[in-house]
mmCIF file of C-alpha atoms in Angstrom:
data_model
loop_
_atom_site.group_PDB
_atom_site.id
_atom_site.type_symbol
_atom_site.label_atom_id
_atom_site.label_comp_id
_atom_site.label_asym_id
_atom_site.label_seq_id
_atom_site.Cartn_x
_atom_site.Cartn_y
_atom_site.Cartn_z
ATOM 1 C CA MET B 260 -24.477 4.575 64.482
ATOM 2 C CA SER B 261 -25.974 1.101 64.451
ATOM 3 C CA GLY B 262 -26.656 -0.808 61.253
ATOM 4 C CA VAL B 263 -24.134 1.855 59.451
ATOM 5 C CA ARG B 264 -21.046 -0.443 57.899
ATOM 6 C CA ALA B 265 -19.276 2.724 56.509
ATOM 7 C CA ALA B 266 -19.482 6.358 55.960
ATOM 8 C CA ILE B 267 -16.758 8.367 53.572
ATOM 9 C CA SER B 268 -16.534 11.812 52.463
ATOM 10 C CA LEU B 269 -16.065 12.008 48.528
ATOM 11 C CA LEU B 270 -14.630 15.689 48.566
ATOM 12 C CA GLY B 271 -11.183 16.020 47.747
ATOM 13 C CA ASP B 272 -8.322 16.919 49.825
ATOM 14 C CA ASP B 273 -9.297 20.638 49.961
ATOM 15 C CA ARG B 274 -12.916 19.672 51.093
ATOM 16 C CA MET B 275 -14.348 21.867 48.258
ATOM 17 C CA VAL B 276 -17.576 21.585 47.089
ATOM 18 C CA ARG B 277 -17.118 22.957 43.336
ATOM 19 C CA TYR B 278 -21.064 22.482 41.562
ATOM 20 C CA VAL B 279 -24.511 22.292 43.535
ATOM 21 C CA GLY B 280 -25.316 18.769 43.536
ATOM 22 C CA GLN B 281 -22.022 17.708 44.046
ATOM 23 C CA PRO B 282 -21.954 14.312 46.049
ATOM 24 C CA ILE B 283 -19.972 15.210 49.332
ATOM 25 C CA ALA B 284 -20.632 11.622 51.223
ATOM 26 C CA ALA B 285 -21.440 8.032 51.009
ATOM 27 C CA VAL B 286 -23.057 5.563 53.314
ATOM 28 C CA ALA B 287 -23.401 2.131 53.572
ATOM 29 C CA ALA B 288 -25.999 0.615 55.651
ATOM 30 C CA LYS B 289 -27.923 -2.834 56.356
ATOM 31 C CA ASP B 290 -30.927 -1.020 55.060
ATOM 32 C CA ARG B 291 -31.756 1.446 53.169
ATOM 33 C CA ASP B 292 -33.869 3.222 56.011
ATOM 34 C CA THR B 293 -31.106 3.059 58.236
ATOM 35 C CA ALA B 294 -28.887 4.639 55.448
ATOM 36 C CA VAL B 295 -31.398 7.532 55.137
ATOM 37 C CA LYS B 296 -31.150 8.038 58.942
ATOM 38 C CA ALA B 297 -27.312 8.315 58.686
ATOM 39 C CA ILE B 298 -27.255 10.541 55.984
ATOM 40 C CA ALA B 299 -29.668 13.029 57.913
ATOM 41 C CA ALA B 300 -27.199 12.976 60.654
ATOM 42 C CA ILE B 301 -24.477 14.213 58.463
ATOM 43 C CA GLY B 302 -23.768 17.838 59.512
ATOM 44 C CA VAL B 303 -22.236 19.997 56.958
ATOM 45 C CA THR B 304 -20.859 23.404 57.518
ATOM 46 C CA SER B 305 -20.241 25.837 54.390
ATOM 47 C CA GLU B 306 -19.100 28.900 53.284
ATOM 48 C CA ARG B 307 -20.306 30.540 50.282
ATOM 49 C CA LEU B 308 -17.772 31.498 48.043
ATOM 50 C CA PRO B 309 -18.015 33.629 44.591
ATOM 51 C CA SER B 310 -19.117 31.673 41.317
ATOM 52 C CA VAL B 311 -18.647 32.555 37.784
ATOM 53 C CA ILE B 312 -20.678 32.223 34.903
ATOM 54 C CA GLY B 313 -19.984 31.752 31.369
ATOM 55 C CA LEU B 314 -16.507 31.335 29.623
ATOM 56 C CA ASP B 315 -15.725 35.158 29.060
ATOM 57 C CA ALA B 316 -16.667 35.877 32.737
ATOM 58 C CA ALA B 317 -14.306 32.785 33.938
ATOM 59 C CA ARG B 318 -11.491 34.280 31.591
ATOM 60 C CA LYS B 319 -11.281 37.634 33.678
ATOM 61 C CA PRO B 320 -8.056 38.177 35.426
ATOM 62 C CA ASP B 321 -10.476 38.904 38.703
ATOM 63 C CA ALA B 322 -12.334 35.428 38.233
ATOM 64 C CA PRO B 323 -13.066 33.482 40.937
ATOM 65 C CA VAL B 324 -10.427 30.164 41.199
ATOM 66 C CA VAL B 325 -11.978 27.201 40.894
ATOM 67 C CA PHE B 326 -8.998 24.815 41.230
ATOM 68 C CA GLU B 327 -5.656 26.284 42.488
ATOM 69 C CA LYS B 328 -2.616 26.156 39.935
ATOM 70 C CA SER B 329 -0.910 23.504 41.150
ATOM 71 C CA ASN B 330 -4.057 21.430 40.361
ATOM 72 C CA ARG B 331 -4.474 23.108 36.740
ATOM 73 C CA LYS B 332 -3.171 22.128 33.566
ATOM 74 C CA LYS B 333 0.186 23.949 32.923
ATOM 75 C CA ALA B 334 0.686 25.933 29.801
ATOM 76 C CA GLY B 335 3.836 23.945 29.155
ATOM 77 C CA ASN B 336 1.132 20.371 28.509
ATOM 78 C CA VAL B 337 -0.469 22.466 25.309
ATOM 79 C CA SER B 338 1.198 24.287 22.275
ATOM 80 C CA GLU B 339 1.975 27.871 22.611
ATOM 81 C CA GLY B 340 -0.505 28.812 20.622
ATOM 82 C CA THR B 341 -3.301 27.170 22.651
ATOM 83 C CA ALA B 342 -2.201 28.749 25.662
ATOM 84 C CA ARG B 343 -2.282 32.172 24.444
ATOM 85 C CA ARG B 344 -5.513 31.516 23.219
ATOM 86 C CA LEU B 345 -6.505 30.043 26.650
ATOM 87 C CA ARG B 346 -4.830 33.175 27.783
ATOM 88 C CA GLY B 347 -7.176 35.611 25.515
ATOM 89 C CA THR B 348 -3.870 36.937 24.303
ATOM 90 C CA GLU B 349 -4.178 35.515 20.924
ATOM 91 C CA ARG B 350 -7.858 35.758 18.566
ATOM 92 C CA PRO B 351 -8.556 32.563 17.220
ATOM 93 C CA ARG B 352 -8.708 31.837 13.413
ATOM 94 C CA PRO B 353 -11.837 32.510 11.519
ATOM 95 C CA ILE B 354 -13.852 29.565 10.292
ATOM 96 C CA LEU B 355 -13.806 29.975 6.457
ATOM 97 C CA GLY B 356 -16.902 28.835 4.531
ATOM 98 C CA LEU B 357 -17.702 29.238 1.314
ATOM 99 C CA LEU B 358 -21.711 28.936 0.471
ATOM 100 C CA ALA B 359 -22.137 27.019 -3.004
ATOM 101 C CA ALA B 360 -24.991 28.489 -5.080
ATOM 102 C CA GLY B 361 -25.432 25.408 -7.406
ATOM 103 C CA LYS B 362 -22.478 26.819 -9.805
ATOM 104 C CA LYS B 363 -20.122 24.202 -11.111
ATOM 105 C CA GLY B 364 -17.111 23.965 -8.752
ATOM 106 C CA ALA B 365 -18.416 26.083 -6.360
ATOM 107 C CA GLY B 366 -17.182 25.579 -3.076
ATOM 108 C CA THR B 367 -13.690 24.284 -3.774
ATOM 109 C CA GLY B 368 -10.778 26.200 -4.326
ATOM 110 C CA LEU B 369 -7.946 28.344 -1.923
ATOM 111 C CA PRO B 370 -9.514 30.483 0.713
ATOM 112 C CA ALA B 371 -7.387 33.440 -0.926
ATOM 113 C CA HIS B 372 -9.273 33.169 -3.963
ATOM 114 C CA ALA B 373 -12.766 32.827 -2.170
ATOM 115 C CA ARG B 374 -11.961 36.038 -0.471
ATOM 116 C CA ARG B 375 -11.607 38.123 -3.809
ATOM 117 C CA GLY B 376 -14.746 39.488 -4.423
ATOM 118 C CA ASN B 377 -17.012 36.505 -3.899
ATOM 119 C CA PRO B 378 -20.342 37.430 -2.626
ATOM 120 C CA LEU B 379 -20.967 33.638 -1.035
ATOM 121 C CA LEU B 380 -18.211 34.035 1.584
ATOM 122 C CA VAL B 381 -18.784 33.572 5.043
ATOM 123 C CA GLU B 382 -15.858 34.673 7.257
ATOM 124 C CA GLU B 383 -16.377 34.897 10.928
ATOM 125 C CA ILE B 384 -15.348 33.295 14.352
ATOM 126 C CA PHE B 385 -18.061 31.211 15.935
ATOM 127 C CA ARG B 386 -18.425 30.201 19.226
ATOM 128 C CA THR B 387 -20.395 27.531 20.976
ATOM 129 C CA GLY B 388 -21.264 26.702 24.528
ATOM 130 C CA THR B 389 -20.371 23.762 26.317
ATOM 131 C CA GLN B 390 -22.413 20.732 24.372
ATOM 132 C CA GLN B 391 -23.005 17.381 25.972
ATOM 133 C CA HIS B 392 -24.382 14.111 24.587
ATOM 134 C CA ALA B 393 -28.123 13.670 25.218
ATOM 135 C CA CYS B 394 -30.017 11.052 23.650
ATOM 136 C CA LEU B 395 -33.834 11.779 22.436
ATOM 137 C CA GLU B 396 -34.965 8.500 23.144
ATOM 138 C CA PRO B 397 -36.196 6.723 26.726
ATOM 139 C CA HIS B 398 -33.640 4.355 28.341
ATOM 140 C CA ALA B 399 -36.354 2.147 29.015
ATOM 141 C CA THR B 400 -37.087 -1.867 28.495
ATOM 142 C CA VAL B 401 -40.731 -3.193 28.026
ATOM 143 C CA ALA B 402 -41.246 -6.880 28.100
ATOM 144 C CA ARG B 403 -44.217 -8.543 27.609
ATOM 145 C CA PHE B 404 -45.317 -12.271 27.664
ATOM 146 C CA ASP B 405 -47.707 -13.756 24.763
ATOM 147 C CA GLY B 406 -48.493 -17.362 25.708
ATOM 148 C CA ASP B 407 -44.802 -18.550 25.759
ATOM 149 C CA ARG B 408 -43.493 -16.000 23.647
ATOM 150 C CA LEU B 409 -40.993 -13.132 25.119
ATOM 151 C CA THR B 410 -41.262 -9.820 23.011
ATOM 152 C CA VAL B 411 -38.518 -7.247 24.688
ATOM 153 C CA HIS B 412 -38.649 -3.658 23.117
ATOM 154 C CA VAL B 413 -35.156 -2.300 24.083
ATOM 155 C CA SER B 414 -33.277 1.216 23.610
ATOM 156 C CA THR B 415 -29.765 -0.031 22.967
ATOM 157 C CA GLN B 416 -27.589 -0.563 19.665
ATOM 158 C CA ALA B 417 -26.378 -3.618 21.539
ATOM 159 C CA VAL B 418 -29.516 -5.684 20.590
ATOM 160 C CA PHE B 419 -27.392 -9.029 20.501
ATOM 161 C CA HIS B 420 -25.676 -8.357 23.706
ATOM 162 C CA VAL B 421 -28.979 -8.032 25.454
ATOM 163 C CA MET B 422 -30.548 -10.990 23.700
ATOM 164 C CA GLU B 423 -27.431 -13.151 25.048
ATOM 165 C CA LEU B 424 -28.116 -11.881 28.552
ATOM 166 C CA LEU B 425 -31.308 -12.441 28.455
ATOM 167 C CA ALA B 426 -31.296 -15.926 27.084
ATOM 168 C CA LYS B 427 -28.611 -16.523 30.002
ATOM 169 C CA ARG B 428 -31.253 -15.886 32.704
#
């Protein structure tokens, strides 16, 4: 297409899209309008494959395969205990928690001692879903001039770095 400098596929050799929203192609063009037209001209044919939601469903023997075995981590790369847990043939060790009730020395000692008749013992297997770091503050910068004075409000931990970049410009 005239004005398009390049159009490339972003998929791997297997040409498989593994999640909704996965980028499949990139276009470089002389301007935004040309790039949008080029993107609209890209044709995609797809075959809907089975999917799985959740860790327990993914561990089932008949679960759909996302990556072929040649692309997955080999069990030899992890400890045998970890490999057994990943295969579901070994139950993970419980996390031992001792809740202190204000007694001197409570919460210290060996797990065997804690297991002997302690009503404050909590022993259970805990699981959590995938967690993703997400900042609660907005990622934004507000700058305003008051006469010759510039005040910049920025959401960052690197305020001195931002100050240096502003001073250079």
